[in-house]
Amino acid sequence: MKIPFYVLFGTAAALGGYFFVSSVFGGLSLGGASALAAKGVLLVAAVAGSGVLYWAYRLGEVQGRWLAGFGAVLLAVLAFQLVMVAGRLALG
């Protein structure tokens, strides 16, 4: 369970890094929202997902609960997506 945990963890961390870099340097549009609002949504998504990823790391690596950590990484990906969808719906 250790290897799938780290594969998914690395993928989710890369996704969070992409969201963070996009929020700082990218020109992403989020529906009818302004560029600043779209960057803010990306930044919130990156921070929310990173917080859950930290929790997943604590579960998997520190406590040795690999399956729980794997589930928490899936929750981190879900957190990324939920913030993006909520931002899209809220900002139009």
Backbone as JSON Lines, residues from 0, in Angstrom:
{"i":0,"aa":"M","n":[0.82,-1.19,0.0],"ca":[0.0,0.0,0.0],"c":[0.87,1.26,0.0]}
{"i":1,"aa":"K","n":[2.14,1.07,0.34],"ca":[3.05,2.21,0.42],"c":[3.3,2.83,-0.96]}
{"i":2,"aa":"I","n":[3.51,2.0,-1.96],"ca":[3.82,2.51,-3.3],"c":[2.63,3.23,-3.91]}
{"i":3,"aa":"P","n":[1.41,2.65,-3.9],"ca":[0.27,3.41,-4.43],"c":[0.02,4.71,-3.68]}
{"i":4,"aa":"F","n":[0.29,4.71,-2.37],"ca":[0.14,5.94,-1.59],"c":[1.06,7.02,-2.13]}
{"i":5,"aa":"Y","n":[2.33,6.69,-2.33],"ca":[3.27,7.7,-2.79],"c":[3.04,8.11,-4.24]}
{"i":6,"aa":"V","n":[2.57,7.2,-5.08],"ca":[2.25,7.56,-6.46],"c":[1.11,8.58,-6.48]}
{"i":7,"aa":"L","n":[0.05,8.28,-5.74],"ca":[-1.08,9.19,-5.69],"c":[-0.72,10.48,-4.97]}
{"i":8,"aa":"F","n":[0.08,10.39,-3.92],"ca":[0.52,11.57,-3.18],"c":[1.32,12.5,-4.1]}
{"i":9,"aa":"G","n":[2.24,11.93,-4.86],"ca":[3.04,12.73,-5.79],"c":[2.2,13.38,-6.86]}
{"i":10,"aa":"T","n":[1.23,12.65,-7.38],"ca":[0.34,13.2,-8.39],"c":[-0.49,14.34,-7.82]}
{"i":11,"aa":"A","n":[-1.03,14.15,-6.63],"ca":[-1.83,15.2,-6.0],"c":[-0.97,16.41,-5.63]}
{"i":12,"aa":"A","n":[0.26,16.17,-5.2],"ca":[1.16,17.28,-4.88],"c":[1.51,18.07,-6.14]}
{"i":13,"aa":"A","n":[1.71,17.36,-7.25],"ca":[1.97,18.04,-8.53],"c":[0.76,18.86,-8.95]}
{"i":14,"aa":"L","n":[-0.43,18.33,-8.73],"ca":[-1.65,19.07,-9.04],"c":[-1.75,20.33,-8.19]}
{"i":15,"aa":"G","n":[-1.44,20.21,-6.9],"ca":[-1.45,21.38,-6.02],"c":[-0.4,22.4,-6.43]}
{"i":16,"aa":"G","n":[0.78,21.92,-6.8],"ca":[1.83,22.82,-7.28],"c":[1.42,23.54,-8.55]}
{"i":17,"aa":"Y","n":[0.76,22.8,-9.44],"ca":[0.28,23.41,-10.68],"c":[-0.75,24.49,-10.38]}
{"i":18,"aa":"F","n":[-1.68,24.21,-9.47],"ca":[-2.68,25.21,-9.11],"c":[-2.03,26.44,-8.5]}
{"i":19,"aa":"F","n":[-1.03,26.23,-7.65],"ca":[-0.36,27.37,-7.02],"c":[0.38,28.21,-8.05]}
{"i":20,"aa":"V","n":[1.16,27.56,-8.91],"ca":[1.91,28.29,-9.94],"c":[0.96,28.98,-10.91]}
{"i":21,"aa":"S","n":[-0.13,28.32,-11.26],"ca":[-1.12,28.94,-12.15],"c":[-1.76,30.15,-11.51]}
{"i":22,"aa":"S","n":[-1.98,30.09,-10.2],"ca":[-2.6,31.23,-9.54],"c":[-1.67,32.42,-9.49]}
{"i":23,"aa":"V","n":[-0.38,32.18,-9.48],"ca":[0.59,33.27,-9.41],"c":[0.93,33.8,-10.81]}
{"i":24,"aa":"F","n":[1.19,32.89,-11.76],"ca":[1.7,33.3,-13.07],"c":[0.73,33.1,-14.23]}
{"i":25,"aa":"G","n":[-0.3,32.3,-14.05],"ca":[-1.14,31.9,-15.17],"c":[-2.17,32.93,-15.57]}
{"i":26,"aa":"G","n":[-2.74,32.71,-16.73],"ca":[-3.81,33.56,-17.24],"c":[-5.09,32.76,-17.39]}
{"i":27,"aa":"L","n":[-5.48,32.05,-16.35],"ca":[-6.65,31.18,-16.4],"c":[-7.93,31.99,-16.3]}
{"i":28,"aa":"S","n":[-8.93,31.58,-17.06],"ca":[-10.24,32.2,-16.92],"c":[-11.17,31.21,-16.23]}
{"i":29,"aa":"L","n":[-12.03,31.73,-15.42],"ca":[-12.97,30.91,-14.67],"c":[-14.37,31.43,-14.96]}
{"i":30,"aa":"G","n":[-14.91,31.03,-16.09],"ca":[-16.23,31.51,-16.49],"c":[-16.19,32.99,-16.78]}
{"i":31,"aa":"G","n":[-17.13,33.72,-16.2],"ca":[-17.19,35.16,-16.41],"c":[-16.46,35.95,-15.34]}
{"i":32,"aa":"A","n":[-15.7,35.27,-14.51],"ca":[-15.01,35.95,-13.4],"c":[-13.78,36.7,-13.9]}
{"i":33,"aa":"S","n":[-13.38,37.69,-13.13],"ca":[-12.17,38.43,-13.47],"c":[-10.94,37.55,-13.27]}
{"i":34,"aa":"A","n":[-9.84,37.97,-13.84],"ca":[-8.6,37.2,-13.72],"c":[-8.15,37.12,-12.27]}
{"i":35,"aa":"L","n":[-8.32,38.19,-11.52],"ca":[-7.92,38.2,-10.11],"c":[-8.77,37.22,-9.3]}
{"i":36,"aa":"A","n":[-10.07,37.16,-9.57],"ca":[-10.94,36.22,-8.87],"c":[-10.58,34.78,-9.21]}
{"i":37,"aa":"A","n":[-10.27,34.52,-10.48],"ca":[-9.88,33.17,-10.89],"c":[-8.58,32.75,-10.21]}
{"i":38,"aa":"K","n":[-7.64,33.68,-10.11],"ca":[-6.39,33.38,-9.41],"c":[-6.64,33.12,-7.93]}
{"i":39,"aa":"G","n":[-7.55,33.86,-7.34],"ca":[-7.9,33.64,-5.94],"c":[-8.5,32.27,-5.7]}
{"i":40,"aa":"V","n":[-9.37,31.83,-6.61],"ca":[-9.98,30.5,-6.49],"c":[-8.91,29.43,-6.61]}
{"i":41,"aa":"L","n":[-7.99,29.58,-7.55],"ca":[-6.9,28.61,-7.7],"c":[-6.02,28.57,-6.46]}
{"i":42,"aa":"L","n":[-5.75,29.72,-5.89],"ca":[-4.92,29.77,-4.69],"c":[-5.62,29.1,-3.51]}
{"i":43,"aa":"V","n":[-6.91,29.35,-3.35],"ca":[-7.66,28.7,-2.27],"c":[-7.71,27.19,-2.49]}
{"i":44,"aa":"A","n":[-7.88,26.75,-3.74],"ca":[-7.88,25.32,-4.04],"c":[-6.54,24.69,-3.69]}
{"i":45,"aa":"A","n":[-5.46,25.37,-4.03],"ca":[-4.13,24.84,-3.72],"c":[-3.89,24.75,-2.22]}
{"i":46,"aa":"V","n":[-4.3,25.77,-1.49],"ca":[-4.1,25.76,-0.03],"c":[-4.97,24.7,0.63]}
{"i":47,"aa":"A","n":[-6.23,24.58,0.21],"ca":[-7.13,23.58,0.79],"c":[-6.61,22.17,0.53]}
{"i":48,"aa":"G","n":[-6.22,21.91,-0.7],"ca":[-5.7,20.59,-1.04],"c":[-4.39,20.29,-0.34]}
{"i":49,"aa":"S","n":[-3.55,21.29,-0.19],"ca":[-2.26,21.08,0.48],"c":[-2.45,20.76,1.95]}
{"i":50,"aa":"G","n":[-3.43,21.38,2.57],"ca":[-3.72,21.06,3.97],"c":[-4.15,19.62,4.14]}
{"i":51,"aa":"V","n":[-4.98,19.14,3.24],"ca":[-5.42,17.74,3.31],"c":[-4.26,16.81,2.96]}
{"i":52,"aa":"L","n":[-3.39,17.22,2.03],"ca":[-2.22,16.41,1.71],"c":[-1.27,16.29,2.9]}
{"i":53,"aa":"Y","n":[-1.13,17.36,3.66],"ca":[-0.29,17.29,4.85],"c":[-0.86,16.28,5.84]}
{"i":54,"aa":"W","n":[-2.18,16.31,6.01],"ca":[-2.85,15.35,6.88],"c":[-2.63,13.93,6.36]}
{"i":55,"aa":"A","n":[-2.71,13.74,5.04],"ca":[-2.48,12.42,4.44],"c":[-1.06,11.95,4.7]}
{"i":56,"aa":"Y","n":[-0.09,12.85,4.6],"ca":[1.3,12.5,4.9],"c":[1.44,12.05,6.35]}
{"i":57,"aa":"R","n":[0.79,12.79,7.25],"ca":[0.86,12.41,8.67],"c":[0.25,11.04,8.91]}
{"i":58,"aa":"L","n":[-0.86,10.75,8.26],"ca":[-1.49,9.44,8.42],"c":[-0.62,8.32,7.85]}
{"i":59,"aa":"G","n":[-0.13,8.52,6.63],"ca":[0.6,7.45,5.95],"c":[2.02,7.27,6.45]}
{"i":60,"aa":"E","n":[2.82,8.3,6.35],"ca":[4.25,8.17,6.65],"c":[4.53,8.17,8.15]}
{"i":61,"aa":"V","n":[3.94,9.08,8.88],"ca":[4.27,9.22,10.3],"c":[3.6,8.14,11.14]}
{"i":62,"aa":"Q","n":[2.31,7.9,10.89],"ca":[1.58,6.93,11.7],"c":[1.58,5.52,11.11]}
{"i":63,"aa":"G","n":[2.01,5.38,9.87],"ca":[2.04,4.07,9.24],"c":[0.68,3.54,8.84]}
{"i":64,"aa":"R","n":[-0.3,4.39,8.76],"ca":[-1.66,3.99,8.36],"c":[-1.81,4.3,6.87]}
{"i":65,"aa":"W","n":[-1.24,3.42,6.04],"ca":[-1.13,3.68,4.61],"c":[-2.49,3.75,3.92]}
{"i":66,"aa":"L","n":[-3.41,2.87,4.28],"ca":[-4.72,2.88,3.64],"c":[-5.49,4.15,4.0]}
{"i":67,"aa":"A","n":[-5.41,4.57,5.25],"ca":[-6.06,5.82,5.66],"c":[-5.4,7.01,4.95]}
{"i":68,"aa":"G","n":[-4.08,6.98,4.82],"ca":[-3.38,8.03,4.09],"c":[-3.78,8.08,2.63]}
{"i":69,"aa":"F","n":[-3.95,6.89,2.03],"ca":[-4.38,6.81,0.63],"c":[-5.76,7.44,0.48]}
{"i":70,"aa":"G","n":[-6.65,7.14,1.41],"ca":[-7.98,7.74,1.39],"c":[-7.93,9.24,1.57]}
{"i":71,"aa":"A","n":[-7.03,9.71,2.42],"ca":[-6.89,11.15,2.64],"c":[-6.35,11.85,1.4]}
{"i":72,"aa":"V","n":[-5.47,11.18,0.65],"ca":[-4.98,11.77,-0.6],"c":[-6.14,11.9,-1.59]}
{"i":73,"aa":"L","n":[-6.99,10.89,-1.64],"ca":[-8.18,10.99,-2.49],"c":[-9.06,12.16,-2.05]}
{"i":74,"aa":"L","n":[-9.16,12.37,-0.75],"ca":[-9.91,13.53,-0.24],"c":[-9.25,14.85,-0.65]}
{"i":75,"aa":"A","n":[-7.93,14.87,-0.72],"ca":[-7.23,16.09,-1.14],"c":[-7.56,16.42,-2.59]}
{"i":76,"aa":"V","n":[-7.57,15.41,-3.44],"ca":[-7.93,15.64,-4.84],"c":[-9.38,16.12,-4.92]}
{"i":77,"aa":"L","n":[-10.24,15.53,-4.11],"ca":[-11.64,15.97,-4.08],"c":[-11.74,17.41,-3.58]}
{"i":78,"aa":"A","n":[-10.93,17.78,-2.6],"ca":[-10.93,19.16,-2.09],"c":[-10.51,20.14,-3.18]}
{"i":79,"aa":"F","n":[-9.46,19.78,-3.94],"ca":[-9.06,20.63,-5.08],"c":[-10.25,20.88,-6.0]}
{"i":80,"aa":"Q","n":[-10.91,19.79,-6.37],"ca":[-11.99,19.89,-7.34],"c":[-13.22,20.61,-6.77]}
{"i":81,"aa":"L","n":[-13.55,20.35,-5.51],"ca":[-14.71,21.01,-4.92],"c":[-14.54,22.53,-4.85]}
{"i":82,"aa":"V","n":[-13.34,22.97,-4.51],"ca":[-13.09,24.42,-4.45],"c":[-13.2,25.01,-5.85]}
{"i":83,"aa":"M","n":[-12.68,24.3,-6.85],"ca":[-12.77,24.8,-8.23],"c":[-14.22,24.89,-8.69]}
{"i":84,"aa":"V","n":[-15.01,23.86,-8.42],"ca":[-16.41,23.87,-8.83],"c":[-17.19,24.94,-8.06]}
{"i":85,"aa":"A","n":[-16.95,25.06,-6.76],"ca":[-17.63,26.08,-5.97],"c":[-17.27,27.48,-6.47]}
{"i":86,"aa":"G","n":[-16.01,27.7,-6.8],"ca":[-15.59,28.99,-7.34],"c":[-16.23,29.28,-8.68]}
{"i":87,"aa":"R","n":[-16.31,28.25,-9.5],"ca":[-16.94,28.41,-10.82],"c":[-18.42,28.77,-10.67]}
{"i":88,"aa":"L","n":[-19.1,28.07,-9.76],"ca":[-20.53,28.34,-9.56],"c":[-20.76,29.7,-8.9]}
{"i":89,"aa":"A","n":[-19.9,30.07,-7.97],"ca":[-20.08,31.33,-7.25],"c":[-19.76,32.54,-8.13]}
{"i":90,"aa":"L","n":[-18.76,32.4,-8.98],"ca":[-18.31,33.54,-9.77],"c":[-18.88,33.59,-11.18]}
{"i":91,"aa":"G","n":[-19.58,32.56,-11.56],"ca":[-20.3,32.62,-12.81],"c":[-19.65,32.03,-13.97]}
